[in-house]
Amino acid sequence: MALKDLINSAAGLAGLKISRTVSSLGNKLGVYGIAKQDYEISGGNITFHKLKVTIPYNKALPVLEGYENAVNLVTQGGASFFTDAENNVNVRVAQAQFVINDQEELYILSEVFLEGSYNLLAATNKKIALIDIGMNVGITSLFYASKPEVEKTFSFEPFLPTFNMALNNIKRNPSFSHKLNPNNFGLAKENGSMTISYSTKQKGRMGFGGAPSSITDKYVTQQEIFLKPVADEFAKIKPQVQDNFVVCKMDCEGAEYEIIDALHSAGLLSLPDMYFIEWHVKSPDDIIAKLVQCNFNVIGTTFKGKPFGMIYAIKKGA
């Protein structure tokens, strides 16, 4: 839910933005769409009854803004929320644990764990390896690594603050963290570096074009990122996955076009047996055509009313 610039309520919800509107009269959290009976405010904390967790005011904003997804994770996914020694909000869902830094992460967790955005449905007797291009805070990489049939993951995230959040999540999953190979650089056609605008708000929308214009300037900084040739990295990965069923998840905010083109030119597009690719703005036709040329069965989708969608591809005979 979009937030306004608001003042603290008389109840002293330090750091939280509370609106005195008709909908929130008598319900201090009504602006977040939270029913009065669903919480209790006491002693500097908020107890969320449906989430069965008590969170200090100054740590509660991600849950307040992402409350609907948080409830869905509990009711549909059996997730549990708790706070750690630093009072950061954590969630445990399935076999994985994550720190929640922003409401967007609750949305992505719902996408991955509840909606099955990257569920692998192909029948295979091989152990699985994941190539995660656009790791973000590591949700998809950890979703895969938590599964016994997954042997290893190779993940790429160019933004250092986001990468550090991913490392923090990886540390919280010691039973399968050894499967992860995280890399703090992006993949492109060629070596390079650039300084672009960045925000921890909506981290998943950060790409070579920088922070979305909808993000308030006070949340935006400048970050230098480094890029390496995707063909070189796939060539390094290839001997490590010879016996694996290889899945490539690609969500890199527009870089997918040059990545696919570079892999196609290098003869490495067929290294993965399966692709999950989110395409952005430009037509996905060229990506689809290259995959078809490399013997993939392909399904392309467009999200309703949006200039992006998904491409699902599986190699024939895989």
mmCIF file of N, CA, C and O in Angstrom, residues 120 123-129 149-151 241-246 273 318:
data_model
loop_
_atom_site.group_PDB
_atom_site.id
_atom_site.type_symbol
_atom_site.label_atom_id
_atom_site.label_comp_id
_atom_site.label_asym_id
_atom_site.label_seq_id
_atom_site.Cartn_x
_atom_site.Cartn_y
_atom_site.Cartn_z
ATOM 1 N N LEU A 120 10.043 -26.221 -10.438
ATOM 2 C CA LEU A 120 10.502 -27.102 -11.500
ATOM 3 C C LEU A 120 9.569 -28.301 -11.589
ATOM 4 O O LEU A 120 9.441 -29.071 -10.637
ATOM 5 N N ALA A 123 10.238 -33.835 -15.109
ATOM 6 C CA ALA A 123 10.670 -35.097 -14.505
ATOM 7 C C ALA A 123 12.131 -35.349 -14.880
ATOM 8 O O ALA A 123 12.484 -35.351 -16.054
ATOM 9 N N THR A 124 12.969 -35.565 -13.892
ATOM 10 C CA THR A 124 14.375 -35.858 -14.159
ATOM 11 C C THR A 124 14.928 -36.688 -13.022
ATOM 12 O O THR A 124 14.554 -36.509 -11.855
ATOM 13 N N ASN A 125 15.821 -37.601 -13.354
ATOM 14 C CA ASN A 125 16.491 -38.400 -12.340
ATOM 15 C C ASN A 125 17.833 -37.791 -11.942
ATOM 16 O O ASN A 125 18.503 -38.293 -11.043
ATOM 17 N N LYS A 126 18.206 -36.712 -12.619
ATOM 18 C CA LYS A 126 19.483 -36.065 -12.331
ATOM 19 C C LYS A 126 19.349 -35.109 -11.147
ATOM 20 O O LYS A 126 18.280 -34.587 -10.862
ATOM 21 N N LYS A 127 20.453 -34.870 -10.479
ATOM 22 C CA LYS A 127 20.511 -33.794 -9.508
ATOM 23 C C LYS A 127 20.425 -32.463 -10.259
ATOM 24 O O LYS A 127 20.868 -32.340 -11.405
ATOM 25 N N ILE A 128 19.866 -31.451 -9.608
ATOM 26 C CA ILE A 128 19.578 -30.175 -10.273
ATOM 27 C C ILE A 128 20.636 -29.140 -9.896
ATOM 28 O O ILE A 128 21.101 -29.078 -8.754
ATOM 29 N N ALA A 129 21.010 -28.321 -10.872
ATOM 30 C CA ALA A 129 21.857 -27.152 -10.641
ATOM 31 C C ALA A 129 21.099 -25.922 -11.120
ATOM 32 O O ALA A 129 20.443 -25.952 -12.161
ATOM 33 N N GLU A 149 16.915 -32.509 -3.935
ATOM 34 C CA GLU A 149 17.287 -32.872 -5.301
ATOM 35 C C GLU A 149 18.175 -31.825 -5.980
ATOM 36 O O GLU A 149 18.686 -32.047 -7.077
ATOM 37 N N VAL A 150 18.366 -30.675 -5.319
ATOM 38 C CA VAL A 150 19.224 -29.618 -5.872
ATOM 39 C C VAL A 150 20.620 -29.753 -5.283
ATOM 40 O O VAL A 150 20.798 -29.803 -4.063
ATOM 41 N N GLU A 151 21.615 -29.809 -6.152
ATOM 42 C CA GLU A 151 22.999 -30.056 -5.724
ATOM 43 C C GLU A 151 23.813 -28.777 -5.582
ATOM 44 O O GLU A 151 24.663 -28.659 -4.701
ATOM 45 N N VAL A 241 28.623 -28.823 -14.158
ATOM 46 C CA VAL A 241 27.219 -29.267 -14.185
ATOM 47 C C VAL A 241 26.983 -30.340 -15.239
ATOM 48 O O VAL A 241 25.853 -30.553 -15.658
ATOM 49 N N GLN A 242 28.039 -31.021 -15.640
ATOM 50 C CA GLN A 242 27.914 -32.008 -16.717
ATOM 51 C C GLN A 242 26.895 -33.094 -16.402
ATOM 52 O O GLN A 242 26.223 -33.609 -17.297
ATOM 53 N N ASP A 243 26.763 -33.428 -15.123
ATOM 54 C CA ASP A 243 25.871 -34.517 -14.734
ATOM 55 C C ASP A 243 24.554 -34.016 -14.155
ATOM 56 O O ASP A 243 23.783 -34.803 -13.594
ATOM 57 N N ASN A 244 24.305 -32.719 -14.264
ATOM 58 C CA ASN A 244 23.114 -32.119 -13.666
ATOM 59 C C ASN A 244 22.042 -31.775 -14.683
ATOM 60 O O ASN A 244 22.326 -31.594 -15.871
ATOM 61 N N PHE A 245 20.811 -31.686 -14.221
ATOM 62 C CA PHE A 245 19.736 -31.026 -14.953
ATOM 63 C C PHE A 245 19.848 -29.563 -14.569
ATOM 64 O O PHE A 245 19.703 -29.198 -13.395
ATOM 65 N N VAL A 246 20.118 -28.690 -15.545
ATOM 66 C CA VAL A 246 20.459 -27.297 -15.267
ATOM 67 C C VAL A 246 19.249 -26.391 -15.514
ATOM 68 O O VAL A 246 18.656 -26.403 -16.599
ATOM 69 N N ASP A 273 18.971 -26.807 -19.246
ATOM 70 C CA ASP A 273 17.903 -27.651 -19.772
ATOM 71 C C ASP A 273 16.549 -26.952 -19.676
ATOM 72 O O ASP A 273 15.606 -27.337 -20.370
ATOM 73 N N ALA A 318 14.885 -33.311 -22.730
ATOM 74 C CA ALA A 318 15.593 -33.134 -21.438
ATOM 75 C C ALA A 318 14.954 -33.982 -20.345
ATOM 76 O O ALA A 318 13.764 -34.215 -20.340
#
